PDB file of C-alpha atoms in Angstrom:
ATOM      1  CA  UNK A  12      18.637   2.575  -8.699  1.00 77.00           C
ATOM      2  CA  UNK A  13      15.972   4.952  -8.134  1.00 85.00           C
ATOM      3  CA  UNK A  14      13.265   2.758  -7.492  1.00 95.00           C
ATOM      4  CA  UNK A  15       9.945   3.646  -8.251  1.00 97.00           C
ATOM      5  CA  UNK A  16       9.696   7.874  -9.265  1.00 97.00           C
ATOM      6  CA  UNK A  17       7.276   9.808  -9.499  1.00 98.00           C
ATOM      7  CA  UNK A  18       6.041  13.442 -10.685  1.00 97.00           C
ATOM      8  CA  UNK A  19       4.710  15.760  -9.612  1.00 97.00           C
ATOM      9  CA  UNK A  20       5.353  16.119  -5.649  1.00 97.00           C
ATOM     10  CA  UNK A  21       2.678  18.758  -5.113  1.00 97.00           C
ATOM     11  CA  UNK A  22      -0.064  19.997  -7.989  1.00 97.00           C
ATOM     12  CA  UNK A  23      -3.275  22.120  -7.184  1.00 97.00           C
ATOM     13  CA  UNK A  24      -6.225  21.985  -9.602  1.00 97.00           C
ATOM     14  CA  UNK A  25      -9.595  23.997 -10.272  1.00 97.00           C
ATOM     15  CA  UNK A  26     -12.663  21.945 -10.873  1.00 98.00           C
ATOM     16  CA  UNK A  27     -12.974  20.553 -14.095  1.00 97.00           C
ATOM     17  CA  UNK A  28      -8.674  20.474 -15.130  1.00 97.00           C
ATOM     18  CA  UNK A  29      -7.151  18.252 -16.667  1.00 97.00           C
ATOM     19  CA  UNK A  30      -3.905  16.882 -14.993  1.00 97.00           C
ATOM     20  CA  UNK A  31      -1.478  13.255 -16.022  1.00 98.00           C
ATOM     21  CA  UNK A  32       0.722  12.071 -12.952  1.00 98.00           C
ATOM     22  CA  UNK A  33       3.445  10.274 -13.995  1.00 98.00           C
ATOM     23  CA  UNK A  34       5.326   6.917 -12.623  1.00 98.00           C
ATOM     24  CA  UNK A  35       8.498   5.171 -13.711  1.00 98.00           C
ATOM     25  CA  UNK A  36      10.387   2.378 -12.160  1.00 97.00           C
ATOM     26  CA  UNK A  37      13.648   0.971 -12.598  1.00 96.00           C
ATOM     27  CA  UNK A  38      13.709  -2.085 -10.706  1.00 95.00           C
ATOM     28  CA  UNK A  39      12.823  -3.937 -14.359  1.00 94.00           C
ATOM     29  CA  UNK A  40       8.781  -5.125 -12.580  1.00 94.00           C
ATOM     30  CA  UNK A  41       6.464  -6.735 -14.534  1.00 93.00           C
ATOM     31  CA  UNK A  42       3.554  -5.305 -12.741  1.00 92.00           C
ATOM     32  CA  UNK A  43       2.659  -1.522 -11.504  1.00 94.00           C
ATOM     33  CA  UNK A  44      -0.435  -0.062  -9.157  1.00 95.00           C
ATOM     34  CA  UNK A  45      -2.208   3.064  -8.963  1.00 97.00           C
ATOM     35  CA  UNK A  46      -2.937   4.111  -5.557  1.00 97.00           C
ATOM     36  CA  UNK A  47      -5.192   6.677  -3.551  1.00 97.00           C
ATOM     37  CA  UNK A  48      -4.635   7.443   0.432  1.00 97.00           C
ATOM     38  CA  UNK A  49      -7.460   9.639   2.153  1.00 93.00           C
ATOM     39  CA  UNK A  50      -7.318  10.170   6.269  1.00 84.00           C
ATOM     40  CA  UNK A  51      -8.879   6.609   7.979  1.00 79.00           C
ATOM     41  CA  UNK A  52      -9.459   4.784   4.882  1.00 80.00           C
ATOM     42  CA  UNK A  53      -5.854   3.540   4.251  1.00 87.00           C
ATOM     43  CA  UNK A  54      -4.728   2.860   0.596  1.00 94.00           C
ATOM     44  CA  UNK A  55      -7.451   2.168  -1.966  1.00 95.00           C
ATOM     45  CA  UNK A  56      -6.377   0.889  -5.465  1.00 94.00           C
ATOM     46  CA  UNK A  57      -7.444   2.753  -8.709  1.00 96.00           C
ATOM     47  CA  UNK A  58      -5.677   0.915 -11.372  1.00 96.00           C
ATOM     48  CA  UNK A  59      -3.254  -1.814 -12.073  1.00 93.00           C
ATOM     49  CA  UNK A  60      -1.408  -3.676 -14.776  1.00 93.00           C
ATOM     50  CA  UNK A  61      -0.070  -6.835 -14.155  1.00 88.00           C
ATOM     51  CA  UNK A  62       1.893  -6.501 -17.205  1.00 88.00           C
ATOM     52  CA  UNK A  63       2.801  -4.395 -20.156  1.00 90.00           C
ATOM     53  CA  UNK A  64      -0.202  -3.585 -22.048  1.00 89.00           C
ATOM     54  CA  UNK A  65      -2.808  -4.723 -19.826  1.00 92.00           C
ATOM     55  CA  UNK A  66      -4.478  -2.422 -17.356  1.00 95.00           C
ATOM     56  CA  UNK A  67      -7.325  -3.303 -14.979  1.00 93.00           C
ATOM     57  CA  UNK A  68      -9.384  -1.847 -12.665  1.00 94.00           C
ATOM     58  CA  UNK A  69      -9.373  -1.244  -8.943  1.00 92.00           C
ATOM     59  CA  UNK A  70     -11.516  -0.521  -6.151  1.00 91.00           C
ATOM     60  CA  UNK A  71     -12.244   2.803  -7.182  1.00 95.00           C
ATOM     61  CA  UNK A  72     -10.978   3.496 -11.139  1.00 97.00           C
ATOM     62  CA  UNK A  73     -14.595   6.132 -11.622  1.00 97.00           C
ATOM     63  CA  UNK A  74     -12.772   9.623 -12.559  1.00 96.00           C
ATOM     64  CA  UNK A  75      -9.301   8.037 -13.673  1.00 98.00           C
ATOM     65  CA  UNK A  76      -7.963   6.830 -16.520  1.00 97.00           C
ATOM     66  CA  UNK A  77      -4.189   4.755 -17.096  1.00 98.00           C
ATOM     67  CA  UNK A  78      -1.847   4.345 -19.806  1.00 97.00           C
ATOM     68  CA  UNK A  79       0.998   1.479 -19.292  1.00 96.00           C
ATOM     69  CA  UNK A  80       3.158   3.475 -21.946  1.00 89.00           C
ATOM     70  CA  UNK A  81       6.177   0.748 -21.571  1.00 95.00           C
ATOM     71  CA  UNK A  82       7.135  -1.535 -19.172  1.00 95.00           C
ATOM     72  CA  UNK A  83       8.870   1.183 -16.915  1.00 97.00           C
ATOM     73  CA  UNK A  84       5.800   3.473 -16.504  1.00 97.00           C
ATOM     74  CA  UNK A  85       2.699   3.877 -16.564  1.00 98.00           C
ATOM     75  CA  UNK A  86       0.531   6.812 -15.406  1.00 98.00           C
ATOM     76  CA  UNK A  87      -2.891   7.835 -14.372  1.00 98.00           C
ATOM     77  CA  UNK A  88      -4.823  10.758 -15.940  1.00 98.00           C
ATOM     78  CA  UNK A  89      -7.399  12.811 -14.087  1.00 97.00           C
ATOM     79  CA  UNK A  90      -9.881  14.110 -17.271  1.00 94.00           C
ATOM     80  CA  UNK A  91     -12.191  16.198 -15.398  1.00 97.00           C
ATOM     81  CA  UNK A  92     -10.604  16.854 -11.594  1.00 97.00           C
ATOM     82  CA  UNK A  93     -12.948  17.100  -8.816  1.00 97.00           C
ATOM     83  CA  UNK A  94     -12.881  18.196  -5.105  1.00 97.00           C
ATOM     84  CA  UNK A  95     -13.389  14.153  -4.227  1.00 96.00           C
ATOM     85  CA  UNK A  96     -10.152  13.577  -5.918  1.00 97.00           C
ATOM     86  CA  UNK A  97      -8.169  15.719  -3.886  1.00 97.00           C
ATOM     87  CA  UNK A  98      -5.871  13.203  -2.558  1.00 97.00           C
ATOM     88  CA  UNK A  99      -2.379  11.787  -1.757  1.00 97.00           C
ATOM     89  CA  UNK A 100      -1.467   9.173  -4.838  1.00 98.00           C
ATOM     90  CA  UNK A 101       1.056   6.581  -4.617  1.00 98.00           C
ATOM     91  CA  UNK A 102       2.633   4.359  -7.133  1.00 98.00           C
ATOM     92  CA  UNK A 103       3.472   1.233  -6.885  1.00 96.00           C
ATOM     93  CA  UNK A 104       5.329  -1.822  -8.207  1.00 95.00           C
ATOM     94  CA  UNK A 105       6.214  -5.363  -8.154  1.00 92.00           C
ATOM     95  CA  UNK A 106       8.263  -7.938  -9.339  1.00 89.00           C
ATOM     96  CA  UNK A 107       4.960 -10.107 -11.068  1.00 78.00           C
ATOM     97  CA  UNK A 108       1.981 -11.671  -9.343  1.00 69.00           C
ATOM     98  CA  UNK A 109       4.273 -14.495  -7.924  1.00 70.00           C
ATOM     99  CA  UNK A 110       6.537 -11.409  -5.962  1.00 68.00           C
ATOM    100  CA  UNK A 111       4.302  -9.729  -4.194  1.00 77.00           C
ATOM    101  CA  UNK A 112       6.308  -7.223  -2.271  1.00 88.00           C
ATOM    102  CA  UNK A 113       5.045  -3.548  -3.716  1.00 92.00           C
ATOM    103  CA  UNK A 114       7.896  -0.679  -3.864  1.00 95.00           C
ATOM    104  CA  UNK A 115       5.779   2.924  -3.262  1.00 97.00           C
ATOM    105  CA  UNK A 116       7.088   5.996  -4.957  1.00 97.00           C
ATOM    106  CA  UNK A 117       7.313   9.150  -2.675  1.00 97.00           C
ATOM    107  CA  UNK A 118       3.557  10.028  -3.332  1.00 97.00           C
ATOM    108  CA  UNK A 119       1.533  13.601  -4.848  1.00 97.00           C
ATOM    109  CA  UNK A 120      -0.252  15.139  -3.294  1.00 97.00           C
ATOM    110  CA  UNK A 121      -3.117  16.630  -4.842  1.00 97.00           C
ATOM    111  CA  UNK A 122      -5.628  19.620  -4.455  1.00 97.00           C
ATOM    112  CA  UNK A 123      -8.620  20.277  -6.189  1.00 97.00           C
ATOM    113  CA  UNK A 124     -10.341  23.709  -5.112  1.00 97.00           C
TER     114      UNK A 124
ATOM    115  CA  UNK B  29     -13.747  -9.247  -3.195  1.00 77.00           C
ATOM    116  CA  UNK B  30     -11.032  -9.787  -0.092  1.00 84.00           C
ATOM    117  CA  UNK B  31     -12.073  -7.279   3.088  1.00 90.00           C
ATOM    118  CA  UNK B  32      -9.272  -6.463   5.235  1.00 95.00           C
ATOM    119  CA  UNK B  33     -10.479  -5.012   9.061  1.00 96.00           C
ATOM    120  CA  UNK B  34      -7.402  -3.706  11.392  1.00 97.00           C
ATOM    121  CA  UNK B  35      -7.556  -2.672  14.930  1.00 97.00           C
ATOM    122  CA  UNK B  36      -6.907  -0.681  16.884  1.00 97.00           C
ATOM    123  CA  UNK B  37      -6.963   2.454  14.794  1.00 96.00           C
ATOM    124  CA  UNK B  38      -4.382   4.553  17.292  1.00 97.00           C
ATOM    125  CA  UNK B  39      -2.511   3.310  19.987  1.00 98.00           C
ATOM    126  CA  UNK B  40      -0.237   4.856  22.558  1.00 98.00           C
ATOM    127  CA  UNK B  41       2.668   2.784  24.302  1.00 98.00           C
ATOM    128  CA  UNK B  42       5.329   3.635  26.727  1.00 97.00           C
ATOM    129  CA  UNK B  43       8.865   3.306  25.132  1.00 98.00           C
ATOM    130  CA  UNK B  44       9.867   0.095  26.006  1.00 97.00           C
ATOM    131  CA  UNK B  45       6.528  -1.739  25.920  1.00 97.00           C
ATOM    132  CA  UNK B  46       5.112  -4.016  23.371  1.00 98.00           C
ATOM    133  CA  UNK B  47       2.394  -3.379  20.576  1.00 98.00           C
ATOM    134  CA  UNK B  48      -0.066  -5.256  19.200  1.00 98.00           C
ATOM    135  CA  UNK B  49      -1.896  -4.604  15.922  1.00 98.00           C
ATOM    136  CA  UNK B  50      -4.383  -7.005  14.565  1.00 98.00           C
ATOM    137  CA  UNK B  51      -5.973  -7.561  11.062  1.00 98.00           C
ATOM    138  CA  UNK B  52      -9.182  -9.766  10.052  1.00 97.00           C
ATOM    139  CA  UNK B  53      -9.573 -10.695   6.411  1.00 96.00           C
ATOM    140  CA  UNK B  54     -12.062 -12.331   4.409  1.00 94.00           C
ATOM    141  CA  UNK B  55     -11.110 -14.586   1.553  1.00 91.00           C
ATOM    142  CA  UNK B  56      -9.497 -18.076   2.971  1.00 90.00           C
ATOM    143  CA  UNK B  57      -7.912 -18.560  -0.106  1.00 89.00           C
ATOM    144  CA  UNK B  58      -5.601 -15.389   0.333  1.00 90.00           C
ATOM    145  CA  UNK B  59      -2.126 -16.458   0.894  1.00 89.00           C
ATOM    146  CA  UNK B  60       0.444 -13.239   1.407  1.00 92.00           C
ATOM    147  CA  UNK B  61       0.007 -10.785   4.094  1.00 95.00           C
ATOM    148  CA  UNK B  62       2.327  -7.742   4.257  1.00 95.00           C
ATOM    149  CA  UNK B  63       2.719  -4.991   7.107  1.00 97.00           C
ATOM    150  CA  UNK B  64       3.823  -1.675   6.160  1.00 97.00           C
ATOM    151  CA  UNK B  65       5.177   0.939   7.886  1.00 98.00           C
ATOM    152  CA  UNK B  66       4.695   4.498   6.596  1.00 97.00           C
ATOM    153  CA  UNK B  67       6.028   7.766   8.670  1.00 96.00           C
ATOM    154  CA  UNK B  68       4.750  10.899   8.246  1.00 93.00           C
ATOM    155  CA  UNK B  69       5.002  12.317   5.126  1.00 92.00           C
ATOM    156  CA  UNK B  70       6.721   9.322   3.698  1.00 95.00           C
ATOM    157  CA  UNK B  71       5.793   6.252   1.526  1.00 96.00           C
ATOM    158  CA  UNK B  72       4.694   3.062   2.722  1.00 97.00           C
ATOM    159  CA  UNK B  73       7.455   0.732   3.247  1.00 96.00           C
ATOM    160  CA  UNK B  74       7.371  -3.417   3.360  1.00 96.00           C
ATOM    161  CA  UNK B  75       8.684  -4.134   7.382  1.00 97.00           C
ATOM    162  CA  UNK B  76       7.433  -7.599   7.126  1.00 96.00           C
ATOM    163  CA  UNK B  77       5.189 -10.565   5.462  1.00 94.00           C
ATOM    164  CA  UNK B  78       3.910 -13.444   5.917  1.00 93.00           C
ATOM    165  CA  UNK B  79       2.774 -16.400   3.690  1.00 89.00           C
ATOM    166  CA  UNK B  80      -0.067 -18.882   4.551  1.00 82.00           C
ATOM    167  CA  UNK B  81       2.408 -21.678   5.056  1.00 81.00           C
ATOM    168  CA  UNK B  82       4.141 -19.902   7.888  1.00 80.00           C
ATOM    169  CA  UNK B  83       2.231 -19.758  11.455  1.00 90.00           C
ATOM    170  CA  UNK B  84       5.033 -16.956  13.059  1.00 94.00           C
ATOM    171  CA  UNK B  85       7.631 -14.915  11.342  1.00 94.00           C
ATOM    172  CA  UNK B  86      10.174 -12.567  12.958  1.00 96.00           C
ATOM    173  CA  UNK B  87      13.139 -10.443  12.212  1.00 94.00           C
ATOM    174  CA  UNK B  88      14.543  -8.264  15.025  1.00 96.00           C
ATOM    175  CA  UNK B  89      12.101  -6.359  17.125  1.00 97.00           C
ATOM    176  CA  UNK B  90       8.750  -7.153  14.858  1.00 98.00           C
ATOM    177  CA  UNK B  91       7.249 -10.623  14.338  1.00 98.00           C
ATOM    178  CA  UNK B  92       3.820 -11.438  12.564  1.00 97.00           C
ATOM    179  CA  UNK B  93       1.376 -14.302  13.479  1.00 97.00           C
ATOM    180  CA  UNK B  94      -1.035 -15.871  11.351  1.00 96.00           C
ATOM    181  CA  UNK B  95      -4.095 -17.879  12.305  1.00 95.00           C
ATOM    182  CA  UNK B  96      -5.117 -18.979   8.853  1.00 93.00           C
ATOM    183  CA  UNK B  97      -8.239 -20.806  10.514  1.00 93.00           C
ATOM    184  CA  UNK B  98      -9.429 -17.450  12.399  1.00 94.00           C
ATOM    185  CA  UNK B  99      -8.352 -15.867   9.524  1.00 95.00           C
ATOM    186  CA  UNK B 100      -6.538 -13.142  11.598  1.00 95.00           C
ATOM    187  CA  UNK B 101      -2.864 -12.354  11.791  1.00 97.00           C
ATOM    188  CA  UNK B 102      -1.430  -9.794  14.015  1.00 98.00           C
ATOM    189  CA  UNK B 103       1.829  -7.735  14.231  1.00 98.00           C
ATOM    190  CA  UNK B 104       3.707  -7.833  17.120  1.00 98.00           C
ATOM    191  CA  UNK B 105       6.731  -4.803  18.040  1.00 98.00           C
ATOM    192  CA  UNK B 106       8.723  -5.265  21.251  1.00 97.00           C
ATOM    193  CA  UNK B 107      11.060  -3.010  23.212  1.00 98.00           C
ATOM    194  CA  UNK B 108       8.702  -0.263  21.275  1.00 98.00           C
ATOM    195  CA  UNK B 109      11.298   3.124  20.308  1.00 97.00           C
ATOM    196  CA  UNK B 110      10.440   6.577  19.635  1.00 96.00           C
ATOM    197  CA  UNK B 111      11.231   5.803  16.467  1.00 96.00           C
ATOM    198  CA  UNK B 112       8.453   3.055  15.732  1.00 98.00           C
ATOM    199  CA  UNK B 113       6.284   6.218  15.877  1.00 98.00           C
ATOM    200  CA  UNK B 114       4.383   5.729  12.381  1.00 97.00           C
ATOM    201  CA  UNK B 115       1.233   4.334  10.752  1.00 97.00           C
ATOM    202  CA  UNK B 116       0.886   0.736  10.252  1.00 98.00           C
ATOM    203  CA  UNK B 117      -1.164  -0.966   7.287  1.00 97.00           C
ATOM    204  CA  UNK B 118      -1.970  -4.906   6.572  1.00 97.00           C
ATOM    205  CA  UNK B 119      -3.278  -6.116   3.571  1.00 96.00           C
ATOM    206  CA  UNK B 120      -4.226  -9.364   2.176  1.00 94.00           C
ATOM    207  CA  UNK B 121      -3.685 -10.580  -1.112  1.00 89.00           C
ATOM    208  CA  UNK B 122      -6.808 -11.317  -3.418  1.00 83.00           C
ATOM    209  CA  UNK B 123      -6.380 -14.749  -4.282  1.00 76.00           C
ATOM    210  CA  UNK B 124      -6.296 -15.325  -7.470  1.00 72.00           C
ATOM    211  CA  UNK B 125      -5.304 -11.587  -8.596  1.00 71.00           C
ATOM    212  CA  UNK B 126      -2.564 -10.215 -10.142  1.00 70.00           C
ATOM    213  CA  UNK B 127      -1.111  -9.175  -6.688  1.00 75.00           C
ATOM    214  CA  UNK B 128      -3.412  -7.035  -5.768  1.00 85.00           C
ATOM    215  CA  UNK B 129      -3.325  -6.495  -2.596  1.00 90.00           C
ATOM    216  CA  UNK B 130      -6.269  -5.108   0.173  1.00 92.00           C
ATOM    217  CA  UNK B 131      -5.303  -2.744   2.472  1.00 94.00           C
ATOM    218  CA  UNK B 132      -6.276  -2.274   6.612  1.00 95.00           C
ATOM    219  CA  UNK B 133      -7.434   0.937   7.209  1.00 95.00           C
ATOM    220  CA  UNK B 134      -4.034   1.614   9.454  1.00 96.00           C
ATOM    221  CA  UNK B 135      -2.865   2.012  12.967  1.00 97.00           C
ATOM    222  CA  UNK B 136      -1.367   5.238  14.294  1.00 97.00           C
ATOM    223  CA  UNK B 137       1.208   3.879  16.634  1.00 98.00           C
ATOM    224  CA  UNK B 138       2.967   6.595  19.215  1.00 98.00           C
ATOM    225  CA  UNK B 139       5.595   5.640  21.526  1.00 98.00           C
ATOM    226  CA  UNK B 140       5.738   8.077  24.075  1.00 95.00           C
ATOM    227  CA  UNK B 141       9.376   8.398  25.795  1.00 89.00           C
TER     228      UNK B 141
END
């Protein structure tokens, strides 16, 4: 089992790119979480879907889009990347909304100049 | 929305001593409250949780305590190592989410040898 994957580890942008990060799991979970982490202000959620082919907001979804492509993965598109949404992302999943325990995937780290 | 405080935001200990870390949330209906642990560079891994039912949980050198009527719940480390050296996060579940959880804004814990 790999757990939860995801790609890519490292990806600078300009102002303005376009960029997809992609997240698969393995573990066979019902639900999966887009996450942000910036210095002091722990880990804010972007997106979520508690289930395939439903996809809600977060705390802070402005700049982001998702697609929950199959139950396995489900990424997060940046349309128009700004220097705000240079960032570290993590994914995240879980059994269902009865299981709470998230898994994490490794993280990207992103730059936007 | 659930609000999730944590204190203190850095704390230094002697190896050998204990730590405390606390948390405040908002919503008294939450119910699950995780602790991660995330080293540098790494993901955020599950170390423990707690449900609302349960007043103390522990499992080796960590144990949580909830006060569900304070609405505080704290994570205790004894017999700190140099390898406990990370940053903590709590969260709260939103009650009556699809497991989405709130996160602290983490503690950086250093155990000094």
């Amino acid at each position: 089992n790999a757990g939860v994957t995801q790609t890519p580890k490292f990806q600078v942008l300009k102002t303005g790119q376009s960029m997809t990060l992609q997240c698969a799991q393995d573990m066979n979970h019902n639900s999966m979480y887009w996450y942000r982490q910036d210095p002091g202000m722990g880990l804010r959620l972007i997106y979520y879907s508690a289930s395939e082919g439903t996809t809600d907001k977060g705390e802070v979804p402005n700049g982001y889009n998702v697609s929950r492509l199959n139950k396995r993965e489900f990424s997060l598109r940046l349309e128009s990347a700004a220097p705000s949404q240079t960032s570290v992302y993590f994914c995240a999943s879980s059994v269902n909304r009865r299981h709470n325990e998230q898994f994490f995937g490794p993280g990207t780290r992103l730059t936007v100049l | 929305g659930e609000n999730v405080e944590q204190h203190p935001s850095t704390l230094s200990v002697q190896e050998g001593d204990s730590a405390v870390i606390k948390c405040t949330y908002s919503d008294s209906a939450s119910n699950y409250f995780p602790w991660y642990k995330q080293e540098l560079g790494k993901r955020p891994q599950l170390i423990i949780d707690i449900r609302s039912n349960v007043g103390e949980k522990k499992d080796q050198r960590i144990a949580v305590t909830l006060n569900k009527t304070a609405k505080h719940f704290s994570l205790h480390i004894t017999e700190t190592q140099p390898e406990d050296s990370a940053v903590y996060f709590c969260a709260a579940i939103e009650a009556d989410s699809w497991g989405k959880l709130q996160f602290g804004a983490g503690t950086q814990v250093v155990v000094t040898p």
